[in-house]
Coordinates of C-alpha atoms and ligand atoms in Angstrom, one line a residue:
M1 CA -40.3 2.3 -16.4
C2 CA -41.1 4.8 -13.8
E3 CA -41.0 8.6 -14.1
K4 CA -38.0 9.0 -11.8
D5 CA -35.9 6.3 -13.4
I6 CA -32.6 7.6 -14.8
L7 CA -31.8 6.0 -18.1
I8 CA -28.2 6.5 -19.3
L9 CA -27.1 5.7 -22.9
G10 CA -23.4 4.8 -22.6
I11 CA -20.9 4.9 -25.5
E12 CA -17.4 3.4 -25.5
S13 CA -14.9 3.5 -28.4
S14 CA -11.5 4.0 -26.6
C15 CA -9.7 1.0 -28.1
D16 CA -10.8 -1.9 -30.2
E17 CA -14.4 -2.4 -29.0
T18 CA -17.3 -0.3 -30.4
A19 CA -19.9 -0.5 -27.6
A20 CA -23.2 1.0 -26.5
A21 CA -25.5 0.2 -23.6
V22 CA -28.5 1.4 -21.6
V23 CA -28.3 1.3 -17.8
K24 CA -31.2 2.1 -15.5
N25 CA -30.5 3.9 -12.2
G26 CA -26.7 3.1 -12.4
R27 CA -27.0 -0.6 -11.7
E28 CA -29.5 -2.3 -14.0
V29 CA -28.3 -3.2 -17.5
L30 CA -31.1 -3.0 -20.1
S31 CA -28.8 -3.7 -23.0
N32 CA -25.1 -4.2 -23.6
V33 CA -23.9 -4.3 -27.2
I34 CA -20.3 -4.9 -28.0
S35 CA -18.8 -5.1 -31.5
S36 CA -15.3 -6.4 -31.1
Q37 CA -12.6 -5.7 -33.7
I38 CA -10.3 -8.4 -32.2
D39 CA -10.3 -10.6 -35.3
L40 CA -9.3 -7.7 -37.5
H41 CA -6.3 -6.6 -35.3
T42 CA -5.2 -10.3 -34.7
L43 CA -3.9 -10.2 -38.3
F44 CA -1.4 -7.5 -37.2
G45 CA -0.6 -8.9 -33.8
G46 CA -2.0 -5.9 -31.9
V47 CA -4.4 -2.9 -32.2
V48 CA -3.8 -0.7 -35.3
P49 CA -5.1 2.7 -34.3
E50 CA -6.1 3.9 -37.8
I51 CA -8.0 0.7 -38.5
A52 CA -9.7 0.9 -35.1
S53 CA -11.1 4.4 -35.8
R54 CA -12.3 3.5 -39.2
K55 CA -14.1 0.4 -37.8
H56 CA -15.7 2.5 -35.0
I57 CA -17.1 4.9 -37.6
E58 CA -18.6 1.9 -39.6
K59 CA -20.2 0.3 -36.5
I60 CA -21.2 3.0 -34.1
N61 CA -24.7 3.9 -35.5
Q62 CA -25.7 0.2 -35.7
V63 CA -24.4 -0.6 -32.2
I64 CA -26.3 2.4 -30.6
D65 CA -29.5 1.5 -32.5
Q66 CA -29.2 -2.1 -31.3
A67 CA -28.6 -1.0 -27.7
L68 CA -31.7 1.1 -27.8
S69 CA -33.9 -1.5 -29.4
E70 CA -32.7 -4.3 -27.1
A71 CA -33.6 -2.1 -24.2
G72 CA -37.0 -1.5 -25.8
L73 CA -36.4 2.3 -25.8
T74 CA -36.0 5.2 -28.1
L75 CA -33.8 8.3 -27.6
E76 CA -36.9 10.1 -26.3
D77 CA -36.7 7.9 -23.2
I78 CA -33.0 8.5 -22.5
T79 CA -32.1 10.9 -19.6
A80 CA -28.5 11.6 -20.5
V81 CA -25.7 10.4 -22.9
A82 CA -22.4 9.2 -21.3
V83 CA -19.3 8.7 -23.3
T84 CA -15.7 7.7 -22.7
Y85 CA -13.5 10.7 -23.6
G86 CA -10.1 9.3 -22.3
P87 CA -7.7 7.7 -21.8
G88 CA -7.4 5.7 -25.0
L89 CA -6.5 6.1 -28.7
V90 CA -7.3 9.6 -29.8
G91 CA -8.8 8.7 -33.2
A92 CA -10.9 5.9 -31.6
L93 CA -12.1 8.1 -28.7
L94 CA -13.1 10.9 -31.1
V95 CA -15.6 8.7 -32.9
G96 CA -17.6 8.0 -29.7
V97 CA -17.3 11.6 -28.4
A98 CA -18.5 13.0 -31.7
Q99 CA -21.4 10.6 -31.8
A100 CA -22.4 11.3 -28.2
K101 CA -22.3 15.1 -28.8
A102 CA -24.4 14.7 -32.0
I103 CA -27.1 12.7 -30.2
A104 CA -27.1 14.9 -27.1
Y105 CA -27.3 18.1 -29.3
A106 CA -30.0 16.8 -31.5
K107 CA -32.2 15.5 -28.6
N108 CA -31.3 18.2 -26.2
L109 CA -29.9 15.7 -23.7
P110 CA -27.2 16.3 -21.0
L111 CA -23.8 15.1 -22.1
V112 CA -21.5 13.4 -19.5
G113 CA -17.9 12.6 -20.3
V114 CA -16.6 9.5 -18.5
H115 CA -13.0 8.4 -17.6
H116 CA -12.5 4.9 -19.1
I117 CA -10.9 3.6 -15.9
A118 CA -13.6 5.0 -13.7
G119 CA -15.9 3.0 -15.9
H120 CA -14.0 -0.2 -15.3
V121 CA -14.3 0.3 -11.5
C122 CA -18.1 1.1 -11.8
A123 CA -18.6 -2.2 -13.7
N124 CA -18.7 -3.7 -10.2
F125 CA -21.9 -1.8 -9.3
I126 CA -23.8 -3.7 -12.0
E127 CA -23.8 -7.1 -10.3
H128 CA -23.1 -6.0 -6.7
R129 CA -26.1 -3.8 -5.9
E130 CA -25.0 -3.5 -2.3
L131 CA -21.5 -2.3 -3.1
E132 CA -20.9 1.4 -2.2
P133 CA -17.7 3.4 -1.9
P134 CA -15.3 3.8 -0.1
F135 CA -13.4 0.7 -1.0
L136 CA -9.9 -0.3 -2.3
C137 CA -9.8 -1.2 -6.0
L138 CA -7.1 -3.0 -8.0
I139 CA -7.4 -1.8 -11.6
V140 CA -5.6 -4.1 -14.2
S141 CA -6.2 -3.4 -17.9
G142 CA -4.2 -3.3 -21.1
G143 CA -3.1 0.2 -20.4
H144 CA -3.3 0.6 -16.6
T145 CA -2.3 -1.0 -13.4
H146 CA -3.5 1.1 -10.5
L147 CA -4.2 0.5 -6.8
V148 CA -6.8 3.2 -5.9
V149 CA -9.2 4.1 -3.2
M150 CA -12.7 5.0 -4.5
K151 CA -13.5 7.5 -1.8
D152 CA -16.9 8.4 -3.1
Y153 CA -18.7 8.3 -6.5
G154 CA -16.3 10.1 -8.9
R155 CA -13.6 10.5 -6.3
F156 CA -10.4 8.4 -6.6
E157 CA -7.1 8.5 -4.8
I158 CA -4.3 6.6 -6.4
I159 CA -2.0 4.8 -3.9
G160 CA 0.0 2.7 -6.3
R161 CA 0.6 2.4 -10.1
T162 CA 2.9 0.7 -12.5
R163 CA 6.2 2.3 -13.3
D164 CA 6.5 0.7 -16.7
D165 CA 4.3 -1.9 -18.4
A166 CA 0.7 -2.4 -17.4
A167 CA -0.2 -6.0 -16.4
G168 CA -2.3 -6.6 -19.5
E169 CA 0.5 -5.3 -21.7
A170 CA 2.9 -7.8 -20.1
F171 CA 0.4 -10.6 -20.8
D172 CA 0.1 -9.5 -24.4
K173 CA 3.9 -9.2 -24.9
V174 CA 4.7 -12.6 -23.3
A175 CA 2.0 -14.2 -25.3
R176 CA 3.4 -12.8 -28.6
A177 CA 6.9 -14.0 -27.7
V178 CA 5.7 -17.6 -27.2
G179 CA 3.6 -17.5 -30.3
L180 CA 0.2 -17.5 -28.7
G181 CA -0.9 -14.4 -30.6
Y182 CA -3.2 -11.5 -29.7
P183 CA -4.9 -10.7 -27.4
G184 CA -2.5 -12.5 -25.1
G185 CA -4.3 -12.4 -21.7
P186 CA -7.0 -14.9 -22.4
K187 CA -4.5 -17.2 -24.3
I188 CA -2.0 -17.2 -21.4
D189 CA -4.9 -17.8 -19.0
K190 CA -5.9 -20.9 -21.0
A191 CA -2.4 -22.3 -21.6
A192 CA -1.6 -21.8 -17.9
R193 CA -4.3 -24.2 -16.8
E194 CA -2.3 -27.1 -18.2
G195 CA 1.0 -25.8 -16.7
N196 CA 3.0 -25.8 -13.4
P197 CA 3.1 -22.3 -11.9
H198 CA 6.3 -23.2 -10.0
A199 CA 8.2 -24.7 -13.0
M200 CA 10.2 -21.5 -13.5
K201 CA 11.1 -18.8 -10.9
F202 CA 10.8 -15.3 -12.3
P203 CA 11.9 -12.1 -10.4
Q204 CA 9.5 -9.9 -8.4
A205 CA 10.2 -6.2 -8.6
H206 CA 10.1 -4.1 -5.4
I207 CA 10.4 -0.3 -5.7
D208 CA 12.2 1.4 -2.8
G209 CA 9.9 3.8 -0.9
A210 CA 6.9 2.9 -3.0
P211 CA 5.5 -0.4 -1.6
Y212 CA 2.3 -0.2 -3.7
D213 CA 3.9 0.6 -7.1
F214 CA 4.3 -2.2 -9.7
S215 CA 6.9 -2.9 -12.3
F216 CA 6.4 -5.6 -14.9
S217 CA 9.1 -4.9 -17.4
G218 CA 11.8 -6.8 -15.5
L219 CA 9.5 -9.8 -15.3
K220 CA 8.7 -9.5 -19.0
S221 CA 12.4 -9.3 -19.9
A222 CA 13.2 -12.4 -17.7
V223 CA 10.5 -14.4 -19.6
L224 CA 11.9 -13.2 -23.0
N225 CA 15.5 -14.1 -21.9
H226 CA 14.3 -17.5 -20.8
I227 CA 12.7 -18.1 -24.2
N228 CA 15.8 -16.8 -26.1
H229 CA 18.2 -19.0 -24.0
A230 CA 16.0 -22.1 -24.6
R231 CA 15.8 -21.4 -28.4
M232 CA 19.6 -20.9 -28.6
S233 CA 20.4 -24.0 -26.8
G234 CA 17.8 -26.0 -28.7
A235 CA 15.8 -26.8 -25.5
E236 CA 12.1 -27.3 -25.8
I237 CA 9.9 -24.6 -24.2
S238 CA 6.9 -25.8 -22.3
V239 CA 4.4 -23.0 -23.2
S240 CA 2.0 -24.1 -20.6
D241 CA 4.7 -24.1 -17.8
L242 CA 6.0 -20.8 -18.9
A243 CA 2.5 -19.3 -19.1
A244 CA 1.6 -20.6 -15.7
S245 CA 4.9 -19.4 -14.1
F246 CA 4.7 -16.0 -15.6
Q247 CA 1.0 -15.6 -14.7
N248 CA 1.8 -16.8 -11.1
A249 CA 4.5 -14.0 -10.8
V250 CA 2.0 -11.4 -12.0
V251 CA -0.7 -12.6 -9.7
E252 CA 1.6 -12.7 -6.7
A253 CA 2.7 -9.1 -7.3
L254 CA -0.9 -7.9 -7.6
V255 CA -2.4 -9.9 -4.8
S256 CA 0.3 -9.1 -2.2
R257 CA 0.1 -5.3 -2.8
A258 CA -3.7 -5.2 -2.8
V259 CA -4.0 -7.1 0.4
A260 CA -1.2 -5.2 2.2
A261 CA -2.8 -1.8 1.1
A262 CA -6.2 -2.9 2.3
K263 CA -4.7 -3.7 5.7
E264 CA -2.6 -0.6 6.0
F265 CA -5.3 1.8 4.9
G266 CA -8.1 0.0 6.8
Y267 CA -10.4 -1.1 3.9
R268 CA -12.4 -4.3 4.4
Q269 CA -13.4 -4.6 0.7
I270 CA -11.2 -5.2 -2.3
V271 CA -12.7 -4.6 -5.7
L272 CA -11.1 -5.9 -8.9
A273 CA -11.5 -4.1 -12.3
G274 CA -10.2 -4.0 -15.9
G275 CA -9.6 -6.5 -18.6
V276 CA -7.1 -8.6 -16.6
A277 CA -9.7 -8.9 -13.9
A278 CA -11.1 -11.7 -16.2
N279 CA -8.0 -13.7 -15.4
S280 CA -8.9 -16.9 -13.6
A281 CA -5.7 -17.2 -11.6
L282 CA -6.0 -13.6 -10.4
R283 CA -9.6 -14.0 -9.4
Q284 CA -8.8 -17.2 -7.5
G285 CA -5.6 -15.8 -5.9
L286 CA -7.4 -12.7 -4.6
K287 CA -10.4 -14.7 -3.5
D288 CA -8.2 -17.0 -1.4
A289 CA -6.2 -14.1 0.0
C290 CA -9.3 -12.2 0.9
E291 CA -10.8 -15.3 2.6
R292 CA -7.6 -15.7 4.7
E293 CA -7.5 -12.0 5.7
Q294 CA -11.3 -11.8 6.2
L295 CA -11.8 -9.2 3.5
E296 CA -14.7 -9.0 1.1
F297 CA -13.8 -9.5 -2.5
Y298 CA -15.8 -8.2 -5.5
Y299 CA -15.2 -8.7 -9.2
P300 CA -17.3 -8.4 -12.3
S301 CA -18.4 -11.2 -14.7
P302 CA -15.8 -11.5 -17.5
I303 CA -18.1 -9.7 -20.0
F304 CA -18.1 -6.6 -17.7
C305 CA -14.3 -6.9 -17.1
T306 CA -13.2 -6.2 -20.7
D307 CA -14.2 -3.0 -22.5
N308 CA -18.0 -2.5 -22.6
A309 CA -20.4 0.4 -22.5
A310 CA -22.5 -0.7 -19.6
M311 CA -19.7 0.2 -17.3
I312 CA -19.5 3.7 -19.0
A313 CA -23.2 4.1 -18.5
A314 CA -22.9 3.0 -14.8
A315 CA -20.1 5.5 -14.2
G316 CA -22.0 8.1 -16.2
H317 CA -25.0 7.7 -14.0
Y318 CA -23.1 8.7 -10.9
E319 CA -21.4 11.6 -12.7
Y320 CA -24.8 12.7 -13.9
V321 CA -26.3 12.5 -10.4
R322 CA -23.4 14.5 -8.9
G323 CA -24.0 17.3 -11.5
V324 CA -21.2 16.6 -14.0
R325 CA -22.2 18.1 -17.4
H326 CA -20.0 18.6 -20.4
G327 CA -20.4 21.2 -23.2
W328 CA -20.2 20.9 -26.9
D329 CA -16.4 21.5 -26.6
L330 CA -15.9 18.1 -25.0
N331 CA -12.8 16.6 -26.7
A332 CA -11.0 13.3 -26.6
V333 CA -8.2 13.3 -24.0
P334 CA -5.8 10.4 -24.8
N335 CA -3.9 10.7 -21.5
L336 CA -6.7 11.8 -19.2
K337 CA -5.7 11.3 -15.5
L338 CA -8.1 9.6 -13.1
G339 CA -9.8 12.2 -10.9
E340 CA -9.2 15.0 -13.5
Q341 CA -12.8 15.1 -14.7
R342 CA -14.5 18.5 -14.5
K343 CA -17.6 19.1 -12.5
T344 CA -19.2 22.0 -14.4
E345 CA -22.5 22.4 -12.6
Ligands
KG4_1 O1 -9.7 -3.3 -20.0 P1 -9.4 -3.8 -21.3 O2 -10.4 -4.6 -22.1 O3 -8.8 -2.7 -22.2 C1 -8.1 -1.6 -21.7 O4 -8.7 -0.7 -21.1 O5 -6.8 -1.7 -21.8 O6 -8.1 -4.8 -21.1 C2 -7.5 -5.5 -22.1 C3 -6.4 -6.3 -21.6 C4 -5.6 -6.9 -22.6 O7 -4.2 -6.7 -22.3 C5 -5.9 -8.4 -22.5 O8 -4.9 -9.3 -22.8 C6 -6.2 -8.5 -21.0 O9 -6.9 -7.3 -20.7 N1 -7.1 -9.7 -20.6 C7 -6.6 -10.7 -19.9 C8 -7.6 -11.6 -19.8 N2 -8.7 -11.2 -20.6 C9 -8.3 -10.0 -21.1 N3 -5.4 -10.8 -19.2 C10 -5.3 -12.0 -18.5 N4 -6.2 -12.9 -18.4 C11 -7.4 -12.8 -19.1 N5 -8.3 -13.8 -19.0
ZN2 ZN1 -10.5 -0.9 -20.7

């Protein structure tokens, strides 16, 4: 380790993963520990907020200790503590925020609050050392579907967003309806591999005057109607065909808008981020479209697509470098908007 190295301890607890990581100079992951609560929430078919917060409290010390020990470091070596403070479940966010504040206060370290979605975007810096803003980014997670331009580190301009369900939410709801369980995304992805993406034709929503906005609730309802009709008439539902056809409709909506926006706004690079970025059909669809249009396409490995703290440490690094510092009054902000983070120094 060299004197000038910046070592960020990242902490993430916005939903159902308790995670801590150490990242060197914004791009090199020294450790990335994730304690997932998925098995616990599967029993209830979705994330139960109260259970999530309790589990975060149980796990957070252990996860942070492990992140430091896997990095071969102690808190004495850390430059700053970065933590997700929104958006997310308030009780879950509070656990990470309180822990980060306690560590930063006790060790006299700078505290940097990070926007969870900015973290997802910055996950791309970990494996693509050459990637620098500005670029166009398609963010698809359980709670968000945004088309943004990352203008510079910490500067985002939103050019499109979902009007209703997020892409991940649509995956989860459709999966539940066909009995695939929670979390739906990976299960639909797997089932779709055996299915025909053109077996059923589902509607594509277009919003007048907002060509880069998304809407997935109509698609979700069409799938649910299809299932109900089939059940009422006693027809057999091919889960794999349904999964493949639904997934194909989502991928088409996402890919067409991302490529059109890159062309209209003159960006040569499309970056994919968020939990749904792990979807194999979406990765392939965007890869093919970018090849056709001679655009460069970047996406993280699946482990950095879904929630993790390495992405929070990477985003925290660039916030730290541009002078963002938070005080002991840092609070969880469940509906934090992208680009709302304060620069206090
Ligand atoms: O980014 P993330 O881990 O959490 C949020 O910030 O929301 O995203 C979780 C979402 C869930 O809706 C999950 O079903 C979806 O990402 N997801 C996937 C896949 N893996 C995770 N969706 C489609 N295909 C996948 N392979
Ligand atoms: Zn996330």
